Amino acid sequence: MSYYKSFQELKRLAETELFTALVGDVLDKMGYLHQFLPASIKPLDLSMVVFGKAMPVVEADVFGEQLSVSANPFLNKPFGLMFEALDSLLEDEVYICTGSSLRYALWGGLMSTRAMKLKASGAVLHGYSRDTNEVIRLGFPAFSMGTYAQDQGPRGKVIDYRVPIEIEKVLIKPGDIVYGDRDGVVIIPQLIQDEVFEKALEKARGEKEVLKALQAGMSTVDAFKKFGIM
């Protein structure tokens, strides 16, 4: 059976009934053992939750804002394809970026403002973000490895987007679900998302019964024997 009829309903269920640890447990049981991004990727504000469809972005280091001698025309453009990638965001998508060093920030306040106008769900950076006060004030869910003010302008460019990427051996394809909270960011492959979330919702609702039993004094041994959940 399906517990949801639309992506918006799934998003609401994820934000009200689920959490990343529980979804990660389900993925483990299904044999998907490497779906969490590095633990260093955290929300700018611990209350932030990101849930949306991956719009992967590839960043690369450069050593000048405009490289007129480059054989690659994209490297002659300030920020490369960053503006095109940002403007391509659709409702409920997550800008998820990797490929650069840690010499500069990959996300900031103006990017957040544009993404919000496009009704994007958030940003996940395998690197730093900046303009932290502004992003938090906007309430835009942004997850990064920390904050660093140094600009990407003369140091990095977007070289591609809407292509598969990997972040420390976690494969992320366009349309995969990106789900993050204060405990981490997990990637749910699009091909199995319905099964994952149906099982996650069953587990979440089962855990409520376990909680009641523990509160009533049942031992953890007996609770696990009865419910198979812990």
PDB file of C-alpha atoms in Angstrom:
ATOM      1  CA  MET A   1       0.000   0.000   0.000  1.00  0.00           C
ATOM      2  CA  SER A   2       1.091   3.594  -0.573  1.00  0.00           C
ATOM      3  CA  TYR A   3       0.919   6.135   2.222  1.00  0.00           C
ATOM      4  CA  TYR A   4       1.083   9.157  -0.079  1.00  0.00           C
ATOM      5  CA  LYS A   5      -0.398  10.332  -3.387  1.00  0.00           C
ATOM      6  CA  SER A   6       1.937  13.172  -4.383  1.00  0.00           C
ATOM      7  CA  PHE A   7       5.444  14.450  -3.796  1.00  0.00           C
ATOM      8  CA  GLN A   8       4.098  17.285  -1.679  1.00  0.00           C
ATOM      9  CA  GLU A   9       2.295  14.806   0.557  1.00  0.00           C
ATOM     10  CA  LEU A  10       5.464  12.693   0.819  1.00  0.00           C
ATOM     11  CA  LYS A  11       7.439  15.797   1.763  1.00  0.00           C
ATOM     12  CA  ARG A  12       4.908  16.661   4.464  1.00  0.00           C
ATOM     13  CA  LEU A  13       5.077  13.112   5.872  1.00  0.00           C
ATOM     14  CA  ALA A  14       8.885  13.223   5.881  1.00  0.00           C
ATOM     15  CA  GLU A  15       8.902  16.530   7.732  1.00  0.00           C
ATOM     16  CA  THR A  16       6.285  15.510  10.308  1.00  0.00           C
ATOM     17  CA  GLU A  17       6.713  11.762  10.881  1.00  0.00           C
ATOM     18  CA  LEU A  18      10.182  10.747   9.720  1.00  0.00           C
ATOM     19  CA  PHE A  19      13.851  11.539  10.366  1.00  0.00           C
ATOM     20  CA  THR A  20      17.024  10.630   8.525  1.00  0.00           C
ATOM     21  CA  ALA A  21      18.216   7.978  10.975  1.00  0.00           C
ATOM     22  CA  LEU A  22      15.016   6.003  10.502  1.00  0.00           C
ATOM     23  CA  VAL A  23      15.195   6.207   6.688  1.00  0.00           C
ATOM     24  CA  GLY A  24      18.849   5.191   6.848  1.00  0.00           C
ATOM     25  CA  ASP A  25      17.888   2.121   8.899  1.00  0.00           C
ATOM     26  CA  VAL A  26      15.385   1.098   6.220  1.00  0.00           C
ATOM     27  CA  LEU A  27      17.987   1.522   3.481  1.00  0.00           C
ATOM     28  CA  ASP A  28      20.395  -0.664   5.478  1.00  0.00           C
ATOM     29  CA  LYS A  29      17.772  -3.411   5.726  1.00  0.00           C
ATOM     30  CA  MET A  30      17.248  -3.197   1.961  1.00  0.00           C
ATOM     31  CA  GLY A  31      20.981  -3.654   1.347  1.00  0.00           C
ATOM     32  CA  TYR A  32      21.791  -0.018   0.540  1.00  0.00           C
ATOM     33  CA  LEU A  33      24.573   0.455   3.074  1.00  0.00           C
ATOM     34  CA  HIS A  34      26.312   3.584   1.772  1.00  0.00           C
ATOM     35  CA  GLN A  35      23.665   6.284   1.319  1.00  0.00           C
ATOM     36  CA  PHE A  36      24.686   8.901   3.891  1.00  0.00           C
ATOM     37  CA  LEU A  37      26.816  11.852   2.841  1.00  0.00           C
ATOM     38  CA  PRO A  38      29.853  12.684   5.033  1.00  0.00           C
ATOM     39  CA  ALA A  39      29.017  13.531   8.638  1.00  0.00           C
ATOM     40  CA  SER A  40      30.740  16.896   8.184  1.00  0.00           C
ATOM     41  CA  ILE A  41      27.819  18.142   6.021  1.00  0.00           C
ATOM     42  CA  LYS A  42      25.494  19.849   8.505  1.00  0.00           C
ATOM     43  CA  PRO A  43      22.618  22.370   8.385  1.00  0.00           C
ATOM     44  CA  LEU A  44      23.498  26.023   8.970  1.00  0.00           C
ATOM     45  CA  ASP A  45      20.771  26.031  11.587  1.00  0.00           C
ATOM     46  CA  LEU A  46      20.101  22.789  13.460  1.00  0.00           C
ATOM     47  CA  SER A  47      16.343  23.152  12.963  1.00  0.00           C
ATOM     48  CA  MET A  48      16.673  23.077   9.161  1.00  0.00           C
ATOM     49  CA  VAL A  49      15.315  20.099   7.216  1.00  0.00           C
ATOM     50  CA  VAL A  50      15.904  19.580   3.501  1.00  0.00           C
ATOM     51  CA  PHE A  51      13.731  17.256   1.436  1.00  0.00           C
ATOM     52  CA  GLY A  52      13.637  17.359  -2.334  1.00  0.00           C
ATOM     53  CA  LYS A  53      14.772  15.987  -5.671  1.00  0.00           C
ATOM     54  CA  ALA A  54      18.469  16.158  -6.470  1.00  0.00           C
ATOM     55  CA  MET A  55      19.684  18.682  -9.043  1.00  0.00           C
ATOM     56  CA  PRO A  56      23.380  17.720  -9.082  1.00  0.00           C
ATOM     57  CA  VAL A  57      26.030  20.331  -9.865  1.00  0.00           C
ATOM     58  CA  VAL A  58      29.730  19.880 -10.682  1.00  0.00           C
ATOM     59  CA  GLU A  59      32.169  22.575  -9.531  1.00  0.00           C
ATOM     60  CA  ALA A  60      35.879  22.784 -10.396  1.00  0.00           C
ATOM     61  CA  ASP A  61      38.780  24.864  -9.126  1.00  0.00           C
ATOM     62  CA  VAL A  62      40.161  27.558 -11.405  1.00  0.00           C
ATOM     63  CA  PHE A  63      42.885  30.131 -10.950  1.00  0.00           C
ATOM     64  CA  GLY A  64      41.389  33.316 -12.333  1.00  0.00           C
ATOM     65  CA  GLU A  65      37.924  34.823 -12.815  1.00  0.00           C
ATOM     66  CA  GLN A  66      38.130  34.985 -16.632  1.00  0.00           C
ATOM     67  CA  LEU A  67      40.550  32.690 -18.397  1.00  0.00           C
ATOM     68  CA  SER A  68      40.721  34.079 -21.938  1.00  0.00           C
ATOM     69  CA  VAL A  69      43.531  31.686 -22.823  1.00  0.00           C
ATOM     70  CA  SER A  70      41.453  28.619 -21.949  1.00  0.00           C
ATOM     71  CA  ALA A  71      40.411  26.110 -24.619  1.00  0.00           C
ATOM     72  CA  ASN A  72      37.151  25.690 -22.681  1.00  0.00           C
ATOM     73  CA  PRO A  73      34.710  28.549 -23.427  1.00  0.00           C
ATOM     74  CA  PHE A  74      32.891  28.014 -20.132  1.00  0.00           C
ATOM     75  CA  LEU A  75      36.030  29.010 -18.259  1.00  0.00           C
ATOM     76  CA  ASN A  76      35.935  32.426 -19.922  1.00  0.00           C
ATOM     77  CA  LYS A  77      32.651  33.135 -18.120  1.00  0.00           C
ATOM     78  CA  PRO A  78      32.532  34.423 -14.547  1.00  0.00           C
ATOM     79  CA  PHE A  79      31.321  31.532 -12.345  1.00  0.00           C
ATOM     80  CA  GLY A  80      31.147  29.233 -15.403  1.00  0.00           C
ATOM     81  CA  LEU A  81      27.652  27.716 -15.638  1.00  0.00           C
ATOM     82  CA  MET A  82      26.621  28.612 -12.090  1.00  0.00           C
ATOM     83  CA  PHE A  83      23.923  31.104 -13.116  1.00  0.00           C
ATOM     84  CA  GLU A  84      22.427  28.667 -15.627  1.00  0.00           C
ATOM     85  CA  ALA A  85      22.460  25.866 -13.056  1.00  0.00           C
ATOM     86  CA  LEU A  86      20.829  28.043 -10.421  1.00  0.00           C
ATOM     87  CA  ASP A  87      18.177  29.381 -12.807  1.00  0.00           C
ATOM     88  CA  SER A  88      17.333  25.827 -13.899  1.00  0.00           C
ATOM     89  CA  LEU A  89      16.138  24.847 -10.429  1.00  0.00           C
ATOM     90  CA  LEU A  90      12.573  23.556 -10.377  1.00  0.00           C
ATOM     91  CA  GLU A  91      10.085  23.434  -7.538  1.00  0.00           C
ATOM     92  CA  ASP A  92      11.095  20.920  -4.843  1.00  0.00           C
ATOM     93  CA  GLU A  93      14.624  20.468  -6.230  1.00  0.00           C
ATOM     94  CA  VAL A  94      17.826  20.555  -4.191  1.00  0.00           C
ATOM     95  CA  TYR A  95      21.008  22.173  -5.516  1.00  0.00           C
ATOM     96  CA  ILE A  96      23.616  19.571  -4.551  1.00  0.00           C
ATOM     97  CA  CYS A  97      27.194  20.408  -5.479  1.00  0.00           C
ATOM     98  CA  THR A  98      30.612  18.737  -5.375  1.00  0.00           C
ATOM     99  CA  GLY A  99      33.957  18.720  -7.180  1.00  0.00           C
ATOM    100  CA  SER A 100      35.816  21.655  -5.684  1.00  0.00           C
ATOM    101  CA  SER A 101      38.527  22.038  -3.097  1.00  0.00           C
ATOM    102  CA  LEU A 102      37.850  23.745   0.229  1.00  0.00           C
ATOM    103  CA  ARG A 103      39.369  27.088  -0.817  1.00  0.00           C
ATOM    104  CA  TYR A 104      36.062  28.969  -1.178  1.00  0.00           C
ATOM    105  CA  ALA A 105      32.308  28.979  -0.576  1.00  0.00           C
ATOM    106  CA  LEU A 106      29.883  27.301  -2.967  1.00  0.00           C
ATOM    107  CA  TRP A 107      26.669  28.979  -1.785  1.00  0.00           C
ATOM    108  CA  GLY A 108      25.478  32.271  -0.334  1.00  0.00           C
ATOM    109  CA  GLY A 109      22.642  34.643   0.383  1.00  0.00           C
ATOM    110  CA  LEU A 110      21.807  35.849  -3.129  1.00  0.00           C
ATOM    111  CA  MET A 111      21.793  32.269  -4.411  1.00  0.00           C
ATOM    112  CA  SER A 112      19.391  31.384  -1.593  1.00  0.00           C
ATOM    113  CA  THR A 113      17.100  34.261  -2.552  1.00  0.00           C
ATOM    114  CA  ARG A 114      16.953  33.099  -6.184  1.00  0.00           C
ATOM    115  CA  ALA A 115      16.419  29.469  -5.176  1.00  0.00           C
ATOM    116  CA  MET A 116      13.548  30.437  -2.892  1.00  0.00           C
ATOM    117  CA  LYS A 117      11.903  32.405  -5.708  1.00  0.00           C
ATOM    118  CA  LEU A 118      12.043  29.221  -7.804  1.00  0.00           C
ATOM    119  CA  LYS A 119      10.523  27.219  -4.889  1.00  0.00           C
ATOM    120  CA  ALA A 120      13.578  24.996  -4.573  1.00  0.00           C
ATOM    121  CA  SER A 121      13.796  22.861  -1.429  1.00  0.00           C
ATOM    122  CA  GLY A 122      17.357  23.579  -0.355  1.00  0.00           C
ATOM    123  CA  ALA A 123      21.073  23.367  -1.050  1.00  0.00           C
ATOM    124  CA  VAL A 124      23.581  20.693  -0.044  1.00  0.00           C
ATOM    125  CA  LEU A 125      27.254  21.556  -0.524  1.00  0.00           C
ATOM    126  CA  HIS A 126      30.251  19.257  -0.399  1.00  0.00           C
ATOM    127  CA  GLY A 127      32.183  22.310   0.691  1.00  0.00           C
ATOM    128  CA  TYR A 128      31.559  25.623   2.412  1.00  0.00           C
ATOM    129  CA  SER A 129      28.764  28.177   2.350  1.00  0.00           C
ATOM    130  CA  ARG A 130      28.803  31.839   3.346  1.00  0.00           C
ATOM    131  CA  ASP A 131      26.474  34.790   4.124  1.00  0.00           C
ATOM    132  CA  THR A 132      25.338  32.637   7.022  1.00  0.00           C
ATOM    133  CA  ASN A 133      23.252  35.241   8.844  1.00  0.00           C
ATOM    134  CA  GLU A 134      21.404  36.080   5.638  1.00  0.00           C
ATOM    135  CA  VAL A 135      20.707  32.445   4.737  1.00  0.00           C
ATOM    136  CA  ILE A 136      19.440  31.724   8.244  1.00  0.00           C
ATOM    137  CA  ARG A 137      17.313  34.881   8.199  1.00  0.00           C
ATOM    138  CA  LEU A 138      15.766  33.723   4.927  1.00  0.00           C
ATOM    139  CA  GLY A 139      15.092  30.297   6.442  1.00  0.00           C
ATOM    140  CA  PHE A 140      16.419  28.544   3.356  1.00  0.00           C
ATOM    141  CA  PRO A 141      17.604  24.995   4.168  1.00  0.00           C
ATOM    142  CA  ALA A 142      21.344  25.018   3.423  1.00  0.00           C
ATOM    143  CA  PHE A 143      23.689  22.197   4.416  1.00  0.00           C
ATOM    144  CA  SER A 144      27.465  22.516   4.131  1.00  0.00           C
ATOM    145  CA  MET A 145      30.780  21.467   5.667  1.00  0.00           C
ATOM    146  CA  GLY A 146      30.967  24.800   7.460  1.00  0.00           C
ATOM    147  CA  THR A 147      31.128  28.478   6.686  1.00  0.00           C
ATOM    148  CA  TYR A 148      33.888  30.424   4.964  1.00  0.00           C
ATOM    149  CA  ALA A 149      33.611  33.906   3.469  1.00  0.00           C
ATOM    150  CA  GLN A 150      36.102  33.508   0.613  1.00  0.00           C
ATOM    151  CA  ASP A 151      34.312  33.865  -2.746  1.00  0.00           C
ATOM    152  CA  GLN A 152      34.342  31.325  -5.565  1.00  0.00           C
ATOM    153  CA  GLY A 153      34.578  34.092  -8.226  1.00  0.00           C
ATOM    154  CA  PRO A 154      38.310  33.838  -9.079  1.00  0.00           C
ATOM    155  CA  ARG A 155      38.682  30.347  -7.586  1.00  0.00           C
ATOM    156  CA  GLY A 156      35.907  28.071  -8.852  1.00  0.00           C
ATOM    157  CA  LYS A 157      33.365  27.590 -11.619  1.00  0.00           C
ATOM    158  CA  VAL A 158      30.386  25.348 -12.254  1.00  0.00           C
ATOM    159  CA  ILE A 159      31.295  23.159 -15.224  1.00  0.00           C
ATOM    160  CA  ASP A 160      28.165  20.975 -15.500  1.00  0.00           C
ATOM    161  CA  TYR A 161      24.791  20.274 -13.927  1.00  0.00           C
ATOM    162  CA  ARG A 162      21.907  17.795 -14.047  1.00  0.00           C
ATOM    163  CA  VAL A 163      24.437  14.969 -14.354  1.00  0.00           C
ATOM    164  CA  PRO A 164      25.230  12.116 -11.937  1.00  0.00           C
ATOM    165  CA  ILE A 165      27.768  12.994  -9.244  1.00  0.00           C
ATOM    166  CA  GLU A 166      29.444  11.194  -6.365  1.00  0.00           C
ATOM    167  CA  ILE A 167      30.151  12.518  -2.900  1.00  0.00           C
ATOM    168  CA  GLU A 168      32.592  10.218  -1.136  1.00  0.00           C
ATOM    169  CA  LYS A 169      31.330   7.148  -3.027  1.00  0.00           C
ATOM    170  CA  VAL A 170      27.626   8.032  -2.632  1.00  0.00           C
ATOM    171  CA  LEU A 171      26.113   8.177  -6.117  1.00  0.00           C
ATOM    172  CA  ILE A 172      23.559  10.942  -6.662  1.00  0.00           C
ATOM    173  CA  LYS A 173      21.513  11.015  -9.852  1.00  0.00           C
ATOM    174  CA  PRO A 174      19.138  13.765 -10.982  1.00  0.00           C
ATOM    175  CA  GLY A 175      15.774  13.147  -9.309  1.00  0.00           C
ATOM    176  CA  ASP A 176      17.068  11.074  -6.389  1.00  0.00           C
ATOM    177  CA  ILE A 177      15.636  12.137  -3.042  1.00  0.00           C
ATOM    178  CA  VAL A 178      17.891  14.270  -0.838  1.00  0.00           C
ATOM    179  CA  TYR A 179      16.763  14.167   2.793  1.00  0.00           C
ATOM    180  CA  GLY A 180      18.694  15.962   5.512  1.00  0.00           C
ATOM    181  CA  ASP A 181      18.272  17.013   9.119  1.00  0.00           C
ATOM    182  CA  ARG A 182      20.638  17.787  11.994  1.00  0.00           C
ATOM    183  CA  ASP A 183      21.815  14.144  12.055  1.00  0.00           C
ATOM    184  CA  GLY A 184      22.949  14.010   8.430  1.00  0.00           C
ATOM    185  CA  VAL A 185      21.960  13.877   4.763  1.00  0.00           C
ATOM    186  CA  VAL A 186      20.786  10.624   3.178  1.00  0.00           C
ATOM    187  CA  ILE A 187      20.290   9.946  -0.537  1.00  0.00           C
ATOM    188  CA  ILE A 188      17.330   7.761  -1.549  1.00  0.00           C
ATOM    189  CA  PRO A 189      17.604   6.450  -5.129  1.00  0.00           C
ATOM    190  CA  GLN A 190      14.575   7.428  -7.191  1.00  0.00           C
ATOM    191  CA  LEU A 191      14.023   3.840  -8.364  1.00  0.00           C
ATOM    192  CA  ILE A 192      13.324   2.604  -4.825  1.00  0.00           C
ATOM    193  CA  GLN A 193      11.869   5.702  -3.183  1.00  0.00           C
ATOM    194  CA  ASP A 194       8.294   4.392  -2.889  1.00  0.00           C
ATOM    195  CA  GLU A 195       9.385   1.194  -1.165  1.00  0.00           C
ATOM    196  CA  VAL A 196      11.788   3.049   1.120  1.00  0.00           C
ATOM    197  CA  PHE A 197       9.242   5.566   2.335  1.00  0.00           C
ATOM    198  CA  GLU A 198       6.441   3.042   2.751  1.00  0.00           C
ATOM    199  CA  LYS A 199       8.731   0.939   4.952  1.00  0.00           C
ATOM    200  CA  ALA A 200       9.992   4.032   6.778  1.00  0.00           C
ATOM    201  CA  LEU A 201       6.465   5.163   7.605  1.00  0.00           C
ATOM    202  CA  GLU A 202       5.565   1.670   8.817  1.00  0.00           C
ATOM    203  CA  LYS A 203       8.673   1.684  11.017  1.00  0.00           C
ATOM    204  CA  ALA A 204       7.948   5.169  12.358  1.00  0.00           C
ATOM    205  CA  ARG A 205       4.423   4.205  13.306  1.00  0.00           C
ATOM    206  CA  GLY A 206       5.652   0.922  14.801  1.00  0.00           C
ATOM    207  CA  GLU A 207       8.206   2.778  16.907  1.00  0.00           C
ATOM    208  CA  LYS A 208       5.372   4.703  18.549  1.00  0.00           C
ATOM    209  CA  GLU A 209       4.005   1.395  19.805  1.00  0.00           C
ATOM    210  CA  VAL A 210       7.457   0.422  21.079  1.00  0.00           C
ATOM    211  CA  LEU A 211       7.719   3.753  22.875  1.00  0.00           C
ATOM    212  CA  LYS A 212       4.389   3.184  24.616  1.00  0.00           C
ATOM    213  CA  ALA A 213       5.485  -0.306  25.670  1.00  0.00           C
ATOM    214  CA  LEU A 214       8.807   0.964  27.059  1.00  0.00           C
ATOM    215  CA  GLN A 215       7.047   3.777  28.895  1.00  0.00           C
ATOM    216  CA  ALA A 216       4.738   1.167  30.422  1.00  0.00           C
ATOM    217  CA  GLY A 217       7.761  -0.746  31.726  1.00  0.00           C
ATOM    218  CA  MET A 218       8.371  -3.447  29.112  1.00  0.00           C
ATOM    219  CA  SER A 219      12.017  -4.514  28.823  1.00  0.00           C
ATOM    220  CA  THR A 220      13.935  -3.817  25.629  1.00  0.00           C
ATOM    221  CA  VAL A 221      14.411  -7.579  25.159  1.00  0.00           C
ATOM    222  CA  ASP A 222      10.671  -8.199  25.294  1.00  0.00           C
ATOM    223  CA  ALA A 223       9.874  -5.127  23.211  1.00  0.00           C
ATOM    224  CA  PHE A 224      12.216  -6.216  20.419  1.00  0.00           C
ATOM    225  CA  LYS A 225      10.826  -9.760  20.598  1.00  0.00           C
ATOM    226  CA  LYS A 226       7.268  -8.459  20.234  1.00  0.00           C
ATOM    227  CA  PHE A 227       7.718  -5.617  17.721  1.00  0.00           C
ATOM    228  CA  GLY A 228      11.021  -6.392  15.964  1.00  0.00           C
ATOM    229  CA  ILE A 229      11.895  -2.684  16.166  1.00  0.00           C
ATOM    230  CA  MET A 230      14.411  -0.825  18.313  1.00  0.00           C
TER     231      MET A 230
END
